Short mmCIF file of C-alpha atoms in Angstrom, two decimals:
data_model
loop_
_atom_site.label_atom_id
_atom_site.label_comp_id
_atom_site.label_asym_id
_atom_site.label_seq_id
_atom_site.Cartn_x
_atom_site.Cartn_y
_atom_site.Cartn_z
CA UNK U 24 14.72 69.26 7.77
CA UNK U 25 13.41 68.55 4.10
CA UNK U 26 16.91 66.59 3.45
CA UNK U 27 16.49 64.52 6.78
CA UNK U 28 12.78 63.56 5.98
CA UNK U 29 14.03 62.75 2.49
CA UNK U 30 16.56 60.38 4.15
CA UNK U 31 14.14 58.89 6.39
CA UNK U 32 12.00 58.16 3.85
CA UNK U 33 15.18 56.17 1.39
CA UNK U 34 15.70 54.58 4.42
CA UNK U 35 12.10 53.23 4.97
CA UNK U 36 12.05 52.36 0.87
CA UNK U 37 15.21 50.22 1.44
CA UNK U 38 14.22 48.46 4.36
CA UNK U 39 11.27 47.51 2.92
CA UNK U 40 12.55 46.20 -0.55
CA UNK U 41 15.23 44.28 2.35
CA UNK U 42 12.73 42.98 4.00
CA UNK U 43 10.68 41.71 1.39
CA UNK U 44 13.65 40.04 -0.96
CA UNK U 45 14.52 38.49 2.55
CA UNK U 46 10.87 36.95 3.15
CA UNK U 47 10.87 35.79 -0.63
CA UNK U 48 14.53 34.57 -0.30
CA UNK U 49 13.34 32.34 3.15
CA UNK U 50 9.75 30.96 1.53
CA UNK U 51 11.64 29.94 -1.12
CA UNK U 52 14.27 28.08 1.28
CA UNK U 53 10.94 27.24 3.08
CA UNK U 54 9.29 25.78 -0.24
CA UNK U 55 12.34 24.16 -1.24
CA UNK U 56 12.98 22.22 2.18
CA UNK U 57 9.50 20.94 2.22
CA UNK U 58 10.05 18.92 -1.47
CA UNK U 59 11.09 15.52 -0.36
CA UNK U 60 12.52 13.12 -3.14
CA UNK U 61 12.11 10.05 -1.36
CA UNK U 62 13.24 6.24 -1.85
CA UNK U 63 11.56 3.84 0.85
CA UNK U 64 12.42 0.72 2.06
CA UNK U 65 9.81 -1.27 4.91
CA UNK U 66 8.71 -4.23 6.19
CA UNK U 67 5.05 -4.93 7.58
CA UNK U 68 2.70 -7.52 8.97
CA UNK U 69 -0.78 -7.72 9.13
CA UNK U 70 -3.36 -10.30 8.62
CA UNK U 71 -5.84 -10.99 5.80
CA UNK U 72 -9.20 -12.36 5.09
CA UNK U 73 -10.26 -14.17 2.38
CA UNK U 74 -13.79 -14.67 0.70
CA UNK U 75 -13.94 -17.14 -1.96
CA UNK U 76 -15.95 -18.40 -4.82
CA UNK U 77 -15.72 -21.21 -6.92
CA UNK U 78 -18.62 -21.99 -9.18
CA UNK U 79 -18.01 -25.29 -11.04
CA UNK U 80 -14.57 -25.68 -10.51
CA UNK U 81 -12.95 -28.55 -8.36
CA UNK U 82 -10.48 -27.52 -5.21
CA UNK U 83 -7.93 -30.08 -5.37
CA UNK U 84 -5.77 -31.90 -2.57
CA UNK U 85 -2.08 -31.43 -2.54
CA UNK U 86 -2.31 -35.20 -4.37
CA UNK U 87 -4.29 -34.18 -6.82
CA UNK U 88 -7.42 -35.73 -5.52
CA UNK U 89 -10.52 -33.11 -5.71
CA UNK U 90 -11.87 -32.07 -2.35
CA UNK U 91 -14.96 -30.44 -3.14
CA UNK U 92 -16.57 -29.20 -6.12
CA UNK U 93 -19.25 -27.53 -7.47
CA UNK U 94 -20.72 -24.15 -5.73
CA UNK U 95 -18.51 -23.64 -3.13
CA UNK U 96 -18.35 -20.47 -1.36
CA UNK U 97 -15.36 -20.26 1.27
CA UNK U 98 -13.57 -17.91 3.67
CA UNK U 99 -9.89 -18.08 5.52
CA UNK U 100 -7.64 -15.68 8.13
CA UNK U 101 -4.31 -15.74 7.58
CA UNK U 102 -1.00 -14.16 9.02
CA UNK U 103 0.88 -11.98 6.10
CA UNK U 104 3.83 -10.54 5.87
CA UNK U 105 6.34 -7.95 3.16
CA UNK U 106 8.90 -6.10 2.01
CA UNK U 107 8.31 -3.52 0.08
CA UNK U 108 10.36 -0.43 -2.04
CA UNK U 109 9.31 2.77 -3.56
CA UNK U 110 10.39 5.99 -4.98
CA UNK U 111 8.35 9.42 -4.37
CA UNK U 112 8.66 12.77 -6.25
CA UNK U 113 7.13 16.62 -5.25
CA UNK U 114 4.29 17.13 -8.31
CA UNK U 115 2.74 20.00 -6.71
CA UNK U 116 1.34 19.90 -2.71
CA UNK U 117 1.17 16.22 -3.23
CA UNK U 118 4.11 13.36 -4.46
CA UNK U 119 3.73 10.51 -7.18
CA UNK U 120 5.90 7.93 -7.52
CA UNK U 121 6.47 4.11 -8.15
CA UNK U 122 6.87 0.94 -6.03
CA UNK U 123 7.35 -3.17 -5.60
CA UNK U 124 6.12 -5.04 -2.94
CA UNK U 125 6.56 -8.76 -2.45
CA UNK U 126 4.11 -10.23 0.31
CA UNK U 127 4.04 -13.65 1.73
CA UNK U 128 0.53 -15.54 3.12
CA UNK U 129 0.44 -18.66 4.99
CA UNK U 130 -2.98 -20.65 5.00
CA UNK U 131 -3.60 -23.95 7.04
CA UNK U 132 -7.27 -24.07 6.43
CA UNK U 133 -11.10 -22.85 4.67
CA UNK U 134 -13.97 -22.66 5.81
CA UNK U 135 -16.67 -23.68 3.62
CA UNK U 136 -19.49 -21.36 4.10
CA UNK U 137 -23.31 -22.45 3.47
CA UNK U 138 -26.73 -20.52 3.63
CA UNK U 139 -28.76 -21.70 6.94
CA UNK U 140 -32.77 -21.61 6.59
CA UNK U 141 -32.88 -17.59 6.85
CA UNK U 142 -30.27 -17.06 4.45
CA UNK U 143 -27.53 -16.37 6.21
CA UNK U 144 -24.12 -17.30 5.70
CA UNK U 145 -22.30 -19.72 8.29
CA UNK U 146 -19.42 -21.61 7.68
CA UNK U 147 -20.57 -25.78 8.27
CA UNK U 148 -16.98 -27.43 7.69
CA UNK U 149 -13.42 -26.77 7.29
CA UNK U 150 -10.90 -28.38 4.63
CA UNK U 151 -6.76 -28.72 5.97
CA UNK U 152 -5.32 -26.35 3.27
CA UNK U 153 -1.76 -25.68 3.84
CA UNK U 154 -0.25 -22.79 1.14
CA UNK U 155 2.72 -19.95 1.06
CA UNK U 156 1.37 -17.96 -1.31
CA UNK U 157 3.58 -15.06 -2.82
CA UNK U 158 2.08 -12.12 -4.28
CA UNK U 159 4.02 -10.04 -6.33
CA UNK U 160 2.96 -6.35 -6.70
CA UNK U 161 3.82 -3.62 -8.78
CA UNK U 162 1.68 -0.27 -7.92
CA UNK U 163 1.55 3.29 -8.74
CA UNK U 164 1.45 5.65 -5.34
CA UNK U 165 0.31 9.24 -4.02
CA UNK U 166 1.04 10.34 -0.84
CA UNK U 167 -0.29 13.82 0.41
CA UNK U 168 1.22 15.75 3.03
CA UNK U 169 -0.42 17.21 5.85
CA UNK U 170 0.84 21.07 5.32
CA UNK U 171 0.73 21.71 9.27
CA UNK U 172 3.67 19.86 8.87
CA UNK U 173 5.77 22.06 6.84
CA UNK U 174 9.26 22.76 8.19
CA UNK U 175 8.99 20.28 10.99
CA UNK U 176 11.00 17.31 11.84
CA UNK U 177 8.25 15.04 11.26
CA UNK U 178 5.46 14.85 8.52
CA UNK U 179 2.36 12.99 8.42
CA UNK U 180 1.10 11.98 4.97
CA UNK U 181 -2.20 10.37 3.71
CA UNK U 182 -1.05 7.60 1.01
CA UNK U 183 -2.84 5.54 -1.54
CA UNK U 184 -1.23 2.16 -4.00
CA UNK U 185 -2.91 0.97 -6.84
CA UNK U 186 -1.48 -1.17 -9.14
CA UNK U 187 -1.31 -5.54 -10.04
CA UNK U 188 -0.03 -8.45 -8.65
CA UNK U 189 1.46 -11.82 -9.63
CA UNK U 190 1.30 -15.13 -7.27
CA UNK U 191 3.78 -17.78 -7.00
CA UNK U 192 4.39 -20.69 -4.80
CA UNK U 193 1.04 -22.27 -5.28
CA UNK U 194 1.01 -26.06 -4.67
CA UNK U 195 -2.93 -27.08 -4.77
CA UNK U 196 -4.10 -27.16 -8.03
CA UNK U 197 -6.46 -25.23 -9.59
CA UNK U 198 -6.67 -22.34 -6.28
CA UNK U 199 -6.10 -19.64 -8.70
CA UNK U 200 -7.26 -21.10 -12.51
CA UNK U 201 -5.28 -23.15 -14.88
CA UNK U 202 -4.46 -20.04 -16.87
CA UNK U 203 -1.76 -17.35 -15.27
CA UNK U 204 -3.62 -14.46 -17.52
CA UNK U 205 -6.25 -13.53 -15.10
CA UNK U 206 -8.05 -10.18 -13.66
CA UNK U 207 -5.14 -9.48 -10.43
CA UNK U 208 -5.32 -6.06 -9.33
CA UNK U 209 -5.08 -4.01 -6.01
CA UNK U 210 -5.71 -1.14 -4.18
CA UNK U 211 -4.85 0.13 -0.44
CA UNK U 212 -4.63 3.21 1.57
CA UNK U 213 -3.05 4.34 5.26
CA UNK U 214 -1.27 7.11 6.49
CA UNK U 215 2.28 7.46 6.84
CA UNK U 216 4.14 8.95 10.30
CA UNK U 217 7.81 10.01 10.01
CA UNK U 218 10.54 11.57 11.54
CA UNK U 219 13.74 12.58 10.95
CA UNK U 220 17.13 11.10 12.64
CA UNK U 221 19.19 12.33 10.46
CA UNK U 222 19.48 15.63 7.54
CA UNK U 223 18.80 12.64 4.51
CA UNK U 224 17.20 10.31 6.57
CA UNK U 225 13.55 9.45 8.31
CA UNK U 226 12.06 6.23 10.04
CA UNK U 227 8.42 6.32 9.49
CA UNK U 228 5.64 4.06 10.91
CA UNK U 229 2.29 3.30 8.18
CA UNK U 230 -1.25 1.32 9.35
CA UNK U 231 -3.15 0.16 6.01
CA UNK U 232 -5.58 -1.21 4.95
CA UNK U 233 -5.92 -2.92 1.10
CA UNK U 234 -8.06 -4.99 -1.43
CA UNK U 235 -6.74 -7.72 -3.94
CA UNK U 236 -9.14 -9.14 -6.39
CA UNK U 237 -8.17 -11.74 -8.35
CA UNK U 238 -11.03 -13.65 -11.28
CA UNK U 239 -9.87 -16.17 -13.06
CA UNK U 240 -9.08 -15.79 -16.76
CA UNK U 241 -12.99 -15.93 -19.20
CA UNK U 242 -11.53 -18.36 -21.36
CA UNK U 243 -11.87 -21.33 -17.91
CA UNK U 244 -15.81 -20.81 -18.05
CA UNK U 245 -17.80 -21.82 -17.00
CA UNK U 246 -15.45 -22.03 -14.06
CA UNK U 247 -15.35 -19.36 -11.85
CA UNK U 248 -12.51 -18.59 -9.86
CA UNK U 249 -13.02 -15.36 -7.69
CA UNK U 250 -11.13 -14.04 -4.68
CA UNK U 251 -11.88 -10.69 -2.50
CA UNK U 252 -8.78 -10.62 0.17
CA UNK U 253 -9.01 -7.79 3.03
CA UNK U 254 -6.14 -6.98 4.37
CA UNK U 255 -4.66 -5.03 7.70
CA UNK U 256 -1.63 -4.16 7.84
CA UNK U 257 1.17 -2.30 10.10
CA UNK U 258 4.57 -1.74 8.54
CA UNK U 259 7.74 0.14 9.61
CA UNK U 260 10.95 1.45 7.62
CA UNK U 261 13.22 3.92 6.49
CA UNK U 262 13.15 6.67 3.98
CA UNK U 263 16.03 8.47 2.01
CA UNK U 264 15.75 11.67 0.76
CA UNK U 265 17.49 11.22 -2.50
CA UNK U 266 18.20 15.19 -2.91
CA UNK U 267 20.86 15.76 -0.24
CA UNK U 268 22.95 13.06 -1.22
#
C-alpha cells in the first residue's frame, strides 16, 4: 500500500511539472504569435478644412497679379487623397515604427472670412483659387493593440503619426512664404481594423483624423503666413507580417 501511494504521488509530481512546462511552452507560442512585424501599404480619402491667416502678406493670382492683401483671414474644403507606407515593430504591449505618406489636395476656391457687428466670423466673398497641392510626410507611429484581441484572426489597434511634411506643386505665389524653411509639422490619430486572409497577410480598414500646421519661416516678417488644416480621413490596405516570410 505504502509503495502504491508512493507511486501515486510520482505520478501526481510528474503530471504536474507536464502540465506546467506545457502551459509555459503554449503562452510562449501564445506570446510569440501575438508579435506582429508589420510593413503596410494603403490608400485613403478624406476631406480637409482649411483656416488661414495672412497678416501683411499679398495672395497672388496665378499671373502674378495680387488678389488681396493685408489682414486676411480665410477658410477652404477640399477633397484629399494618399498613399501611404510604414513599418511596425513589437516594443512591449504596444509597436513603434516608421512611415511615408504622400497626400494630394485639390482647391478651387477661399473664402475670405470677416467679423460681422457682434464679432463673429462669416465668410463675405470668395476668390477662384485652383491648386494640387502635394504634401510630403515623414512621421514616427505607435499603434496599441487591443489585448481582447490576442490570438484572434483579427486585431483592432489604437494608432497615432507624428512627424513633418514638405509641399510641392504650388503654382500661386506666395500661398506658403517665399522661403521653403518654415514651421511644417503634423499629427493624427484613428484606429486600425484588420483581419487576416492569409498566415503573412491582413487587409485592414483605418478612420482618422489629423492636424497640419504650417507658419511661415520668422525671417518673412512681418508677414505672416499661418495654416491650421483639419483633416478626415478613411483609408484601406494591406499589411505583411514581415516574420513568416
Amino acid at each position: 500500500m505504502k509503495k502504491t501511494i508512493q507511486l501515486i504521488l510520482l505520478c501526481f509530481i510528474i503530471s504536474l511539472s507536464t502540465g506546467e512546462v506545457s502551459a509555459q511552452t503554449y503562452a510562449k507560442e501564445q506570446s510569440k504569435k501575438d508579435k506582429k512585424y508589420y510593413a503596410d501599404f494603403s490608400y485613403g480619402i478624406g476631406s480637409a478644412h482649411w483656416y488661414s491667416h495672412f497678416y501683411d502678406a499679398p495672395l497672388y493670382n496665378l499671373d502674378g497679379s495680387v488678389i488681396k492683401y493685408g489682414d486676411l483671414k480665410m477658410q477652404a474644403t477640399n477633397p484629399m487623397f494618399y498613399y501611404d507606407f510604414s513599418v511596425s515593430a513589437p516594443v512591449g504591449k504596444i509597436r513603434l515604427g516608421a512611415g511615408v505618406r504622400f497626400e494630394k489636395f485639390s482647391m478651387d476656391k477661399l473664402s475670405v472670412i470677416s467679423s460681422d457687428s457682434s464679432g463673429r466670423n462669416i465668410p463675405d466673398s470668395y476668390v477662384l483659387f485652383t491648386e494640387n497641392i502635394w504634401f510630403n510626410e515623414i512621421y514616427a507611429k505607435m499603434e496599441i493593440p487591443f489585448s481582447f484581441c490576442n490570438g484572434k484572426p483579427y486585431s483592432l489597434e489604437y494608432t497615432m503619426n507624428a512627424g513633418f511634411y514638405g509641399y510641392d506643386g504650388v503654382k500661386h505665389l506666395n500661398f506658403f512664404g517665399d522661403d521653403q524653411i518654415a514651421s511644417t509639422y503634423h499629427i493624427s490619430a484613428g484606429f486600425l481594423l484588420d483581419y487576416e486572409v492569409l498566415d503573412f497577410m491582413r487587409v485592414f480598414i483605418k478612420p482618422e483624423l489629423e492636424y497640419k500646421y504650417f507658419h511661415n519661416n520668422p525671417n518673412e516678417s512681418p508677414s505672416i503666413i499661418v495654416h491650421d488644416i483639419y483633416t478626415g480621413i478613411f483609408s484601406f490596405g494591406v499589411r505583411f507580417d514581415v516574420s513568416k516570410f
